[in-house]
Tab-separated table of C-alpha atoms in Angstrom:
chain	number	residue	atom	x	y	z
A	19	UNK	CA	-29.489	17.874	-85.483
A	20	UNK	CA	-28.705	21.384	-83.670
A	21	UNK	CA	-25.075	22.096	-82.784
A	22	UNK	CA	-25.683	20.918	-79.309
A	23	UNK	CA	-26.710	16.845	-80.019
A	24	UNK	CA	-23.689	17.683	-82.735
A	25	UNK	CA	-20.647	18.314	-80.056
A	26	UNK	CA	-22.828	15.777	-77.920
A	27	UNK	CA	-23.083	12.876	-80.137
A	28	UNK	CA	-19.977	12.568	-80.339
A	29	UNK	CA	-18.475	11.622	-76.781
A	30	UNK	CA	-21.448	9.949	-75.772
A	31	UNK	CA	-21.153	7.295	-78.633
A	32	UNK	CA	-17.112	7.000	-78.155
A	33	UNK	CA	-17.808	6.440	-74.045
A	34	UNK	CA	-20.472	3.637	-74.775
A	35	UNK	CA	-18.935	1.735	-76.951
A	36	UNK	CA	-14.770	1.864	-76.028
A	37	UNK	CA	-15.837	2.026	-72.318
A	38	UNK	CA	-12.931	0.019	-70.740
A	39	UNK	CA	-13.976	-1.993	-67.481
A	40	UNK	CA	-11.861	-1.869	-64.477
A	41	UNK	CA	-12.378	-4.560	-61.972
A	42	UNK	CA	-10.796	-4.638	-58.256
A	43	UNK	CA	-7.674	-6.817	-58.809
A	44	UNK	CA	-6.882	-9.962	-56.747
A	45	UNK	CA	-4.667	-8.183	-53.717
A	46	UNK	CA	-2.990	-11.350	-52.729
A	47	UNK	CA	-3.191	-13.677	-49.866
A	48	UNK	CA	-6.216	-14.795	-50.706
A	49	UNK	CA	-8.317	-12.441	-49.577
A	50	UNK	CA	-11.866	-12.611	-51.271
A	51	UNK	CA	-13.012	-8.767	-50.525
A	52	UNK	CA	-11.462	-5.150	-50.021
A	53	UNK	CA	-13.436	-1.930	-49.199
A	54	UNK	CA	-13.133	1.174	-51.086
A	55	UNK	CA	-11.856	3.852	-48.567
A	56	UNK	CA	-10.890	6.736	-51.177
A	57	UNK	CA	-11.135	7.195	-54.337
A	58	UNK	CA	-8.492	9.238	-56.012
A	59	UNK	CA	-9.795	10.200	-59.138
A	60	UNK	CA	-13.045	11.572	-60.220
A	61	UNK	CA	-15.479	11.457	-63.625
A	62	UNK	CA	-14.152	12.796	-66.093
A	63	UNK	CA	-10.490	13.307	-64.676
A	64	UNK	CA	-7.582	11.754	-67.266
A	65	UNK	CA	-4.690	9.063	-65.858
A	66	UNK	CA	-1.487	7.989	-66.852
A	67	UNK	CA	-0.722	4.422	-66.265
A	68	UNK	CA	-0.063	3.548	-62.760
A	69	UNK	CA	-1.596	6.585	-61.478
A	70	UNK	CA	-3.175	5.324	-58.196
A	71	UNK	CA	-6.749	5.559	-58.582
A	72	UNK	CA	-8.474	4.178	-54.901
A	73	UNK	CA	-7.370	3.128	-51.480
A	74	UNK	CA	-8.192	-0.242	-50.959
A	75	UNK	CA	-8.653	-1.812	-47.141
A	76	UNK	CA	-8.203	-5.620	-46.766
A	77	UNK	CA	-7.335	-6.936	-43.536
A	78	UNK	CA	-6.062	-3.869	-41.773
A	79	UNK	CA	-3.923	-2.649	-44.854
A	80	UNK	CA	-4.717	0.613	-47.057
A	81	UNK	CA	-3.291	-0.457	-50.620
A	82	UNK	CA	-3.315	2.485	-53.295
A	83	UNK	CA	-4.507	0.421	-56.813
A	84	UNK	CA	-2.517	1.802	-59.732
A	85	UNK	CA	-4.741	2.251	-63.117
A	86	UNK	CA	-3.906	-0.511	-65.397
A	87	UNK	CA	-3.686	2.163	-68.934
A	88	UNK	CA	-4.249	5.851	-69.028
A	89	UNK	CA	-7.428	6.352	-70.250
A	90	UNK	CA	-10.422	8.933	-68.689
A	91	UNK	CA	-12.816	8.185	-65.829
A	92	UNK	CA	-16.565	7.953	-67.589
A	93	UNK	CA	-17.836	5.972	-64.248
A	94	UNK	CA	-17.433	5.165	-60.586
A	95	UNK	CA	-19.275	1.861	-59.540
A	96	UNK	CA	-18.680	1.621	-55.732
A	97	UNK	CA	-18.978	4.553	-53.681
A	98	UNK	CA	-16.377	5.268	-50.131
A	99	UNK	CA	-17.076	2.569	-47.546
A	100	UNK	CA	-18.109	0.059	-49.446
A	101	UNK	CA	-17.178	-3.663	-49.462
A	102	UNK	CA	-16.539	-5.198	-53.095
A	103	UNK	CA	-15.772	-8.694	-54.230
A	104	UNK	CA	-12.428	-9.349	-56.285
A	105	UNK	CA	-13.253	-8.815	-59.972
A	106	UNK	CA	-15.781	-6.484	-59.266
A	107	UNK	CA	-16.113	-3.815	-61.471
A	108	UNK	CA	-15.409	-0.489	-59.605
A	109	UNK	CA	-14.472	2.228	-62.859
A	110	UNK	CA	-15.182	2.685	-66.396
A	111	UNK	CA	-12.749	4.078	-68.831
A	112	UNK	CA	-12.688	5.472	-71.994
A	113	UNK	CA	-9.993	6.116	-74.631
A	114	UNK	CA	-9.747	10.171	-75.187
A	115	UNK	CA	-13.352	10.790	-74.195
A	116	UNK	CA	-12.442	14.639	-73.487
A	117	UNK	CA	-9.617	14.529	-76.514
A	118	UNK	CA	-12.953	13.543	-78.689
A	119	UNK	CA	-15.591	16.436	-76.364
A	120	UNK	CA	-12.662	18.803	-77.216
A	121	UNK	CA	-11.863	17.987	-81.080
A	122	UNK	CA	-15.350	18.123	-81.486
A	123	UNK	CA	-16.229	21.067	-79.733
A	124	UNK	CA	-13.647	23.181	-81.647
A	125	UNK	CA	-14.381	21.814	-85.316
A	126	UNK	CA	-14.115	25.028	-87.662
A	127	UNK	CA	-17.104	26.785	-88.079
A	128	UNK	CA	-17.073	25.036	-91.801
A	129	UNK	CA	-17.610	21.711	-90.878
A	130	UNK	CA	-21.498	23.006	-89.619
A	131	UNK	CA	-23.065	24.495	-92.446
A	132	UNK	CA	-25.588	27.338	-91.317
A	133	UNK	CA	-24.374	27.589	-88.362
A	134	UNK	CA	-22.772	31.013	-87.167
A	135	UNK	CA	-19.369	31.462	-85.103
A	136	UNK	CA	-21.738	32.880	-82.010
A	137	UNK	CA	-24.307	30.300	-82.373
A	138	UNK	CA	-21.193	27.777	-82.260
A	139	UNK	CA	-19.425	29.250	-79.402
A	140	UNK	CA	-23.170	29.236	-77.017
A	141	UNK	CA	-23.345	25.661	-78.133
A	142	UNK	CA	-19.879	25.051	-76.386
A	143	UNK	CA	-20.771	26.673	-73.727
A	144	UNK	CA	-24.080	24.830	-73.352
A	145	UNK	CA	-22.572	21.100	-74.097
A	146	UNK	CA	-19.585	22.139	-71.039
A	147	UNK	CA	-22.458	22.790	-69.283
A	148	UNK	CA	-24.399	19.378	-69.949
A	149	UNK	CA	-21.011	17.778	-69.368
A	150	UNK	CA	-20.263	18.880	-65.773
A	151	UNK	CA	-24.100	18.155	-65.087
A	152	UNK	CA	-23.306	14.466	-66.107
A	153	UNK	CA	-20.173	14.381	-64.211
A	154	UNK	CA	-22.208	16.265	-61.179
A	155	UNK	CA	-24.873	13.553	-60.702
A	156	UNK	CA	-22.707	10.225	-61.266
A	157	UNK	CA	-20.264	11.295	-59.441
A	158	UNK	CA	-23.097	11.928	-56.381
A	159	UNK	CA	-24.840	8.825	-56.989
A	160	UNK	CA	-20.788	6.994	-56.665
A	161	UNK	CA	-20.745	8.430	-53.208
A	162	UNK	CA	-23.891	7.524	-52.274
A	163	UNK	CA	-25.378	11.470	-51.218
A	164	UNK	CA	-28.837	12.721	-51.704
A	165	UNK	CA	-29.177	15.701	-52.862
A	166	UNK	CA	-32.495	17.952	-52.517
A	167	UNK	CA	-31.435	20.981	-54.284
A	168	UNK	CA	-30.351	21.406	-58.258
A	169	UNK	CA	-27.023	19.658	-59.439
A	170	UNK	CA	-24.214	21.636	-59.498
A	171	UNK	CA	-20.960	21.348	-61.462
A	172	UNK	CA	-17.746	20.664	-59.857
A	173	UNK	CA	-15.860	24.169	-60.074
A	174	UNK	CA	-19.280	25.333	-58.164
A	175	UNK	CA	-19.156	22.862	-55.208
A	176	UNK	CA	-15.173	23.900	-53.924
A	177	UNK	CA	-16.309	27.722	-54.462
A	178	UNK	CA	-19.139	26.850	-52.352
A	179	UNK	CA	-17.045	25.351	-50.031
A	180	UNK	CA	-14.911	27.773	-49.794
A	181	UNK	CA	-17.590	30.369	-48.802
A	182	UNK	CA	-19.077	28.275	-46.757
A	183	UNK	CA	-22.384	28.013	-48.693
A	184	UNK	CA	-24.743	25.089	-48.934
A	185	UNK	CA	-24.777	23.962	-52.436
A	186	UNK	CA	-28.287	22.668	-52.346
A	187	UNK	CA	-30.341	25.783	-51.129
A	188	UNK	CA	-28.652	27.384	-54.388
A	189	UNK	CA	-30.757	27.451	-57.355
A	190	UNK	CA	-29.242	26.828	-60.334
A	191	UNK	CA	-29.523	29.035	-63.572
A	192	UNK	CA	-27.355	27.203	-66.070
A	193	UNK	CA	-29.292	24.191	-68.691
A	194	UNK	CA	-31.530	22.225	-66.416
A	195	UNK	CA	-31.544	24.387	-63.427
A	196	UNK	CA	-26.968	23.737	-63.518
A	197	UNK	CA	-25.945	25.624	-60.096
A	198	UNK	CA	-22.797	27.754	-61.675
A	199	UNK	CA	-20.129	29.448	-59.796
A	200	UNK	CA	-21.945	33.427	-60.373
A	201	UNK	CA	-25.372	31.185	-58.783
A	202	UNK	CA	-22.771	30.638	-55.736
A	203	UNK	CA	-21.591	33.946	-55.533
A	204	UNK	CA	-24.691	35.550	-56.220
A	205	UNK	CA	-26.402	33.466	-53.046
A	206	UNK	CA	-22.966	33.668	-50.659
A	207	UNK	CA	-23.350	37.777	-51.347
A	208	UNK	CA	-27.246	37.619	-50.505
A	209	UNK	CA	-27.263	35.866	-46.996
A	210	UNK	CA	-24.444	38.013	-46.127
A	211	UNK	CA	-26.220	41.470	-46.597
A	212	UNK	CA	-25.946	43.555	-42.858
A	213	UNK	CA	-30.135	43.231	-41.932
A	214	UNK	CA	-31.744	46.430	-42.279
A	215	UNK	CA	-30.962	49.419	-39.312
A	216	UNK	CA	-33.435	52.134	-37.895
A	217	UNK	CA	-34.589	54.667	-40.045
A	218	UNK	CA	-34.318	58.187	-38.705
A	219	UNK	CA	-36.369	58.712	-36.054
A	220	UNK	CA	-37.216	56.051	-34.957
A	221	UNK	CA	-38.080	54.719	-31.193
A	222	UNK	CA	-35.419	53.130	-29.550
A	223	UNK	CA	-36.152	50.805	-26.249
A	224	UNK	CA	-33.773	52.047	-23.748
A	225	UNK	CA	-34.080	49.000	-21.513
A	226	UNK	CA	-32.890	46.814	-24.559
A	227	UNK	CA	-29.797	48.281	-23.878
A	228	UNK	CA	-29.579	48.760	-20.198
A	229	UNK	CA	-30.436	44.917	-19.957
A	230	UNK	CA	-27.295	42.582	-19.445
A	231	UNK	CA	-25.679	40.582	-22.124
A	232	UNK	CA	-27.230	36.972	-22.628
A	233	UNK	CA	-25.606	33.783	-21.495
A	234	UNK	CA	-24.732	32.434	-25.048
A	235	UNK	CA	-26.458	29.491	-26.025
A	236	UNK	CA	-24.502	25.926	-25.175
A	237	UNK	CA	-23.151	24.098	-28.794
A	238	UNK	CA	-25.751	21.230	-29.223
A	239	UNK	CA	-24.031	20.245	-32.597
A	240	UNK	CA	-23.548	17.247	-33.651
A	241	UNK	CA	-20.728	15.945	-35.664
A	242	UNK	CA	-21.028	12.191	-37.801
A	243	UNK	CA	-18.376	10.157	-38.947
A	244	UNK	CA	-18.400	7.651	-41.132
A	245	UNK	CA	-17.431	4.166	-39.359
A	246	UNK	CA	-14.990	3.059	-42.931
A	247	UNK	CA	-11.658	1.348	-43.360
A	248	UNK	CA	-9.511	1.038	-40.591
A	249	UNK	CA	-11.895	1.979	-38.012
A	250	UNK	CA	-14.568	-1.074	-39.532
A	251	UNK	CA	-11.402	-3.028	-39.729
A	252	UNK	CA	-10.716	-2.663	-35.841
A	253	UNK	CA	-14.550	-1.815	-34.729
A	254	UNK	CA	-15.345	-5.877	-36.268
A	255	UNK	CA	-12.470	-7.756	-34.924
A	256	UNK	CA	-12.784	-5.905	-31.496
A	257	UNK	CA	-15.970	-7.658	-31.565
A	258	UNK	CA	-15.087	-10.787	-32.584
A	259	UNK	CA	-12.430	-11.022	-30.025
A	260	UNK	CA	-14.692	-9.995	-26.728
A	261	UNK	CA	-17.784	-12.399	-27.989
A	262	UNK	CA	-16.249	-15.341	-28.747
A	263	UNK	CA	-12.384	-15.300	-26.377
A	264	UNK	CA	-13.743	-15.386	-22.325
A	265	UNK	CA	-11.116	-13.031	-21.226
A	266	UNK	CA	-9.698	-12.313	-17.884
A	267	UNK	CA	-6.612	-9.983	-17.207
A	268	UNK	CA	-3.697	-10.424	-14.780
A	269	UNK	CA	-1.682	-7.737	-13.114
A	270	UNK	CA	1.731	-7.521	-11.965
A	271	UNK	CA	4.656	-5.243	-11.351
A	272	UNK	CA	8.293	-5.523	-12.409
A	273	UNK	CA	11.284	-3.684	-11.614
A	274	UNK	CA	13.090	-2.024	-14.905
A	275	UNK	CA	15.976	-0.600	-12.994
A	276	UNK	CA	18.822	-3.096	-14.554
A	277	UNK	CA	16.898	-2.723	-17.793
A	278	UNK	CA	17.474	0.958	-17.636
A	279	UNK	CA	20.736	0.819	-17.056
A	280	UNK	CA	21.713	-2.014	-19.733
A	281	UNK	CA	19.997	0.515	-22.812
A	282	UNK	CA	21.243	3.739	-21.008
A	283	UNK	CA	24.822	1.864	-21.799
A	284	UNK	CA	23.802	0.709	-25.147
A	285	UNK	CA	22.381	3.334	-26.066
A	286	UNK	CA	25.848	4.852	-27.681
A	287	UNK	CA	26.563	2.204	-29.508
A	288	UNK	CA	22.940	1.806	-30.951
A	289	UNK	CA	23.147	5.628	-31.551
A	290	UNK	CA	26.559	5.096	-34.156
A	291	UNK	CA	24.930	2.130	-36.765
A	292	UNK	CA	21.710	4.682	-36.685
A	293	UNK	CA	19.093	2.502	-34.311
A	294	UNK	CA	16.679	3.987	-31.654
A	295	UNK	CA	17.312	2.012	-28.504
A	296	UNK	CA	13.555	1.895	-26.952
A	297	UNK	CA	12.879	-0.469	-23.769
A	298	UNK	CA	10.913	-2.947	-26.076
A	299	UNK	CA	13.434	-4.959	-27.456
A	300	UNK	CA	14.272	-5.942	-24.023
A	301	UNK	CA	11.066	-7.258	-23.094
A	302	UNK	CA	10.081	-8.907	-27.013
A	303	UNK	CA	13.625	-10.642	-25.533
A	304	UNK	CA	12.163	-11.375	-22.539
A	305	UNK	CA	8.933	-12.111	-23.917
A	306	UNK	CA	10.218	-14.441	-26.228
A	307	UNK	CA	11.791	-17.220	-23.314
A	308	UNK	CA	9.422	-16.959	-20.833
A	309	UNK	CA	6.812	-18.014	-24.235
A	310	UNK	CA	9.163	-21.078	-24.879
A	311	UNK	CA	8.749	-21.931	-21.316
A	312	UNK	CA	5.200	-21.720	-21.176
A	313	UNK	CA	3.763	-22.603	-24.787
A	314	UNK	CA	-0.121	-22.716	-24.327
A	315	UNK	CA	0.436	-18.603	-24.389
A	316	UNK	CA	1.327	-18.837	-27.876
A	317	UNK	CA	-0.803	-20.842	-29.734
A	318	UNK	CA	-4.601	-20.245	-31.170
A	319	UNK	CA	-7.265	-22.396	-30.495
A	320	UNK	CA	-8.662	-23.957	-34.237
A	321	UNK	CA	-12.464	-24.553	-32.818
A	322	UNK	CA	-13.510	-25.774	-36.147
A	323	UNK	CA	-11.056	-28.651	-35.570
A	324	UNK	CA	-11.197	-28.803	-31.874
A	325	UNK	CA	-8.043	-28.249	-31.520
A	326	UNK	CA	-5.217	-25.839	-29.831
A	327	UNK	CA	-2.427	-25.099	-31.936
A	328	UNK	CA	1.328	-24.521	-30.109
A	329	UNK	CA	3.020	-22.249	-32.097
A	330	UNK	CA	6.981	-23.294	-32.179
A	331	UNK	CA	7.627	-19.611	-33.972
A	332	UNK	CA	7.554	-16.550	-32.201
A	333	UNK	CA	6.240	-13.273	-34.500
A	334	UNK	CA	5.369	-10.750	-32.185
A	335	UNK	CA	2.891	-7.914	-32.818
A	336	UNK	CA	3.608	-4.136	-31.763
A	337	UNK	CA	0.412	-2.589	-31.603
A	338	UNK	CA	0.670	1.176	-33.508
A	339	UNK	CA	-0.953	3.511	-33.358
A	340	UNK	CA	-1.533	5.966	-36.547
A	341	UNK	CA	-3.695	8.863	-38.039
A	342	UNK	CA	-6.166	5.424	-39.764
A	343	UNK	CA	-6.349	3.601	-36.390
A	344	UNK	CA	-4.504	0.730	-34.631
A	345	UNK	CA	-2.529	-1.422	-36.767
A	346	UNK	CA	-0.481	-4.838	-35.314
A	347	UNK	CA	2.383	-5.248	-37.557
A	348	UNK	CA	4.514	-8.139	-36.892
A	349	UNK	CA	8.308	-9.051	-36.061
A	350	UNK	CA	8.640	-12.215	-37.002
A	351	UNK	CA	11.408	-14.719	-36.117
A	352	UNK	CA	11.842	-12.674	-32.631
A	353	UNK	CA	13.896	-14.865	-31.039
A	354	UNK	CA	15.975	-15.436	-33.320
A	355	UNK	CA	16.942	-11.943	-33.493
A	356	UNK	CA	19.251	-9.574	-31.243
A	357	UNK	CA	18.845	-6.463	-29.752
A	358	UNK	CA	19.870	-4.083	-31.902
A	359	UNK	CA	17.950	-6.690	-35.105
A	360	UNK	CA	14.610	-6.331	-32.830
A	361	UNK	CA	15.143	-2.515	-32.380
A	362	UNK	CA	15.644	-1.726	-36.075
A	363	UNK	CA	12.889	-4.320	-36.938
A	364	UNK	CA	10.316	-2.379	-34.565
A	365	UNK	CA	11.010	0.858	-36.309
A	366	UNK	CA	10.766	0.091	-39.699
A	367	UNK	CA	7.069	-1.920	-39.490
A	368	UNK	CA	6.376	0.966	-36.974
A	369	UNK	CA	7.288	3.919	-39.976
A	370	UNK	CA	5.661	1.844	-42.125
A	371	UNK	CA	2.583	1.938	-40.514
A	372	UNK	CA	2.669	5.414	-39.308
A	373	UNK	CA	3.218	6.272	-43.122
A	374	UNK	CA	0.872	4.465	-44.822
A	375	UNK	CA	2.897	2.350	-46.908
A	376	UNK	CA	3.102	-0.825	-44.588
A	377	UNK	CA	3.140	-4.307	-46.786
A	378	UNK	CA	0.305	-6.904	-46.240
A	379	UNK	CA	2.379	-9.364	-44.879
A	380	UNK	CA	3.558	-7.576	-42.395
A	381	UNK	CA	0.154	-7.499	-40.731
A	382	UNK	CA	-0.282	-10.828	-40.743
A	383	UNK	CA	1.155	-14.675	-39.491
A	384	UNK	CA	0.972	-12.600	-35.786
A	385	UNK	CA	1.620	-15.638	-32.335
A	386	UNK	CA	1.624	-13.370	-29.681
A	387	UNK	CA	0.742	-9.286	-28.844
A	388	UNK	CA	2.340	-6.533	-27.133
A	389	UNK	CA	0.373	-3.189	-26.614
A	390	UNK	CA	2.127	0.129	-25.309
A	391	UNK	CA	0.705	3.746	-24.260
A	392	UNK	CA	4.337	4.190	-24.064
A	393	UNK	CA	5.274	7.624	-22.984
A	394	UNK	CA	1.288	8.784	-22.721
A	395	UNK	CA	1.364	6.850	-19.662
A	396	UNK	CA	-1.799	4.634	-16.784
A	397	UNK	CA	-1.087	2.331	-14.619
A	398	UNK	CA	-2.651	-0.877	-15.792
A	399	UNK	CA	-4.326	-1.323	-18.856
A	400	UNK	CA	-7.207	-4.692	-19.706
A	401	UNK	CA	-6.409	-4.778	-23.021
A	402	UNK	CA	-8.571	-7.488	-26.028
A	403	UNK	CA	-7.369	-10.254	-27.275
A	404	UNK	CA	-6.159	-10.276	-30.828
A	405	UNK	CA	-7.643	-12.997	-32.451
A	406	UNK	CA	-7.172	-15.743	-32.962
A	407	UNK	CA	-3.890	-15.593	-30.614
A	408	UNK	CA	-4.614	-16.674	-27.379
A	409	UNK	CA	-3.173	-13.380	-25.268
A	410	UNK	CA	-2.092	-9.883	-25.646
A	411	UNK	CA	0.433	-8.241	-23.082
A	412	UNK	CA	-0.291	-4.935	-22.005
A	413	UNK	CA	2.637	-2.452	-20.975
A	414	UNK	CA	2.288	0.927	-19.754
A	415	UNK	CA	4.901	4.047	-19.111
A	416	UNK	CA	8.663	3.215	-16.459
A	417	UNK	CA	8.115	5.486	-13.389
A	418	UNK	CA	10.377	6.041	-10.401
A	419	UNK	CA	8.442	4.903	-7.481
A	420	UNK	CA	9.393	3.751	-3.861
A	421	UNK	CA	9.168	-0.181	-3.155
A	422	UNK	CA	10.707	-2.304	-0.206
A	423	UNK	CA	13.737	-4.500	-0.587
A	424	UNK	CA	15.847	-5.791	2.146
A	425	UNK	CA	13.406	-3.982	4.274
A	426	UNK	CA	14.509	-1.124	3.238
A	427	UNK	CA	12.005	2.040	0.513
A	428	UNK	CA	14.625	2.467	-2.519
A	429	UNK	CA	13.724	4.456	-5.487
A	430	UNK	CA	13.292	2.009	-8.414
A	431	UNK	CA	12.122	2.074	-12.474
A	432	UNK	CA	8.785	0.336	-11.842
A	433	UNK	CA	6.540	-1.594	-15.145
A	434	UNK	CA	3.044	-2.804	-14.603
A	435	UNK	CA	2.133	-5.822	-16.898
A	436	UNK	CA	-1.307	-6.540	-17.819
A	437	UNK	CA	-1.603	-9.866	-19.833
A	438	UNK	CA	-4.768	-10.775	-21.209
A	439	UNK	CA	-5.452	-14.324	-22.239
A	440	UNK	CA	-8.124	-16.282	-23.317
A	441	UNK	CA	-9.771	-18.576	-20.331
A	442	UNK	CA	-10.516	-21.564	-22.956
A	443	UNK	CA	-6.717	-21.739	-23.929
A	444	UNK	CA	-5.070	-20.654	-20.827
A	445	UNK	CA	-5.882	-21.041	-17.239
A	446	UNK	CA	-5.519	-18.454	-13.900
A	447	UNK	CA	-2.445	-19.977	-12.910
A	448	UNK	CA	-0.822	-20.992	-16.487
A	449	UNK	CA	-0.878	-17.072	-17.011
A	450	UNK	CA	0.873	-16.200	-13.357
A	451	UNK	CA	3.634	-18.704	-13.943
A	452	UNK	CA	4.058	-16.987	-16.941
A	453	UNK	CA	4.263	-13.414	-16.328
A	454	UNK	CA	6.031	-14.457	-13.174
A	455	UNK	CA	8.992	-15.571	-15.518
A	456	UNK	CA	9.012	-12.552	-17.328
A	457	UNK	CA	8.985	-10.446	-14.498
A	458	UNK	CA	12.062	-12.740	-13.442
A	459	UNK	CA	13.873	-12.036	-17.115
A	460	UNK	CA	13.310	-8.565	-17.125
A	461	UNK	CA	15.088	-7.717	-13.565
A	462	UNK	CA	18.016	-10.323	-14.770
A	463	UNK	CA	18.128	-9.338	-18.739
A	464	UNK	CA	22.449	-9.920	-17.982
A	465	UNK	CA	21.152	-13.946	-17.560
């Protein structure tokens, strides 16, 4: 048996016999599957108990799944972007594979009679190279990559990225064609050499020097971004919404001058309590009052049962833009909150959503949704219903505009409202009456 085989047989046998499956756990809420958004570990990594292993997307929430134990990652069974069922084996552990490999690799030369120190060192290098190649191969397989070039060690891939080298074009000089860091450096040096210059005495075309500079070619390059994670969830839900619920949008304007005055008066007291008082709490308060008078807007349609479900609780979703995409945290029991309570809860939910730390339960159970472009601007919108709800209210920015009141032109703080409804449940007249009352409550916030 050669020293190289001696070095490898121990760890391989250990990994095969002592591997431990890690299955996608039940995250709760009766969910049956999750999408692998991002691996936080790689093959060969040694992890600690409770160390985050993977980001998983479920029902608009991205959660980090921690490791149940310490060990070494030997295999990633699924790739980023895969949707897998709860209970599926997504990763394999083994106890101390790296430790065993190191122990064998550093065995005193006396443990292998007849093997010289130089031969042992050479075998160690070969073992490390083969291990890197195996890890790189497994990592590529887990990520669904299709490689046309040789296998590269992870360190070589990192260096190639830093130097702007296409790793697939680099020929490997290591065992089995393994691409090493030296191979990457040599390739980078070869492509960075300046072109040959004309030899002394060569004829120079003067016309070429006199020609005007050519117009740069247009950039026709493209970039492809994987449709995965929250972006894919949004795409699927929007498709369901638009193909299931027949939408229509009703638009009206509202004078927010009294709300602006009241908000300005209340802001100092809110600031003393560490509360940021925006317009949204005033809008939600008026919205709940209008919903109580028009219950078919605070409802859902149970198609299987053939029933309209009128809800006597008021959980208002607030669409929130995040780096990952649009999320809809839900202010639950909005009818029982005062303005300061609403403002605090809106801040808590929106901050958690933007930080990627929002709990799954905070994204569920909504009965009506508000979406706002805020300070971005806009005049009106046609928002898409957050099914299974039957209506959504779109609001834009509040602007000072000239309006006619009692025959006189005055400047007022005006806001446009865009209400989209599911025509299977909400008729146009019902939507118009609802918006009329919403405008009434907003224009007289002290009532």
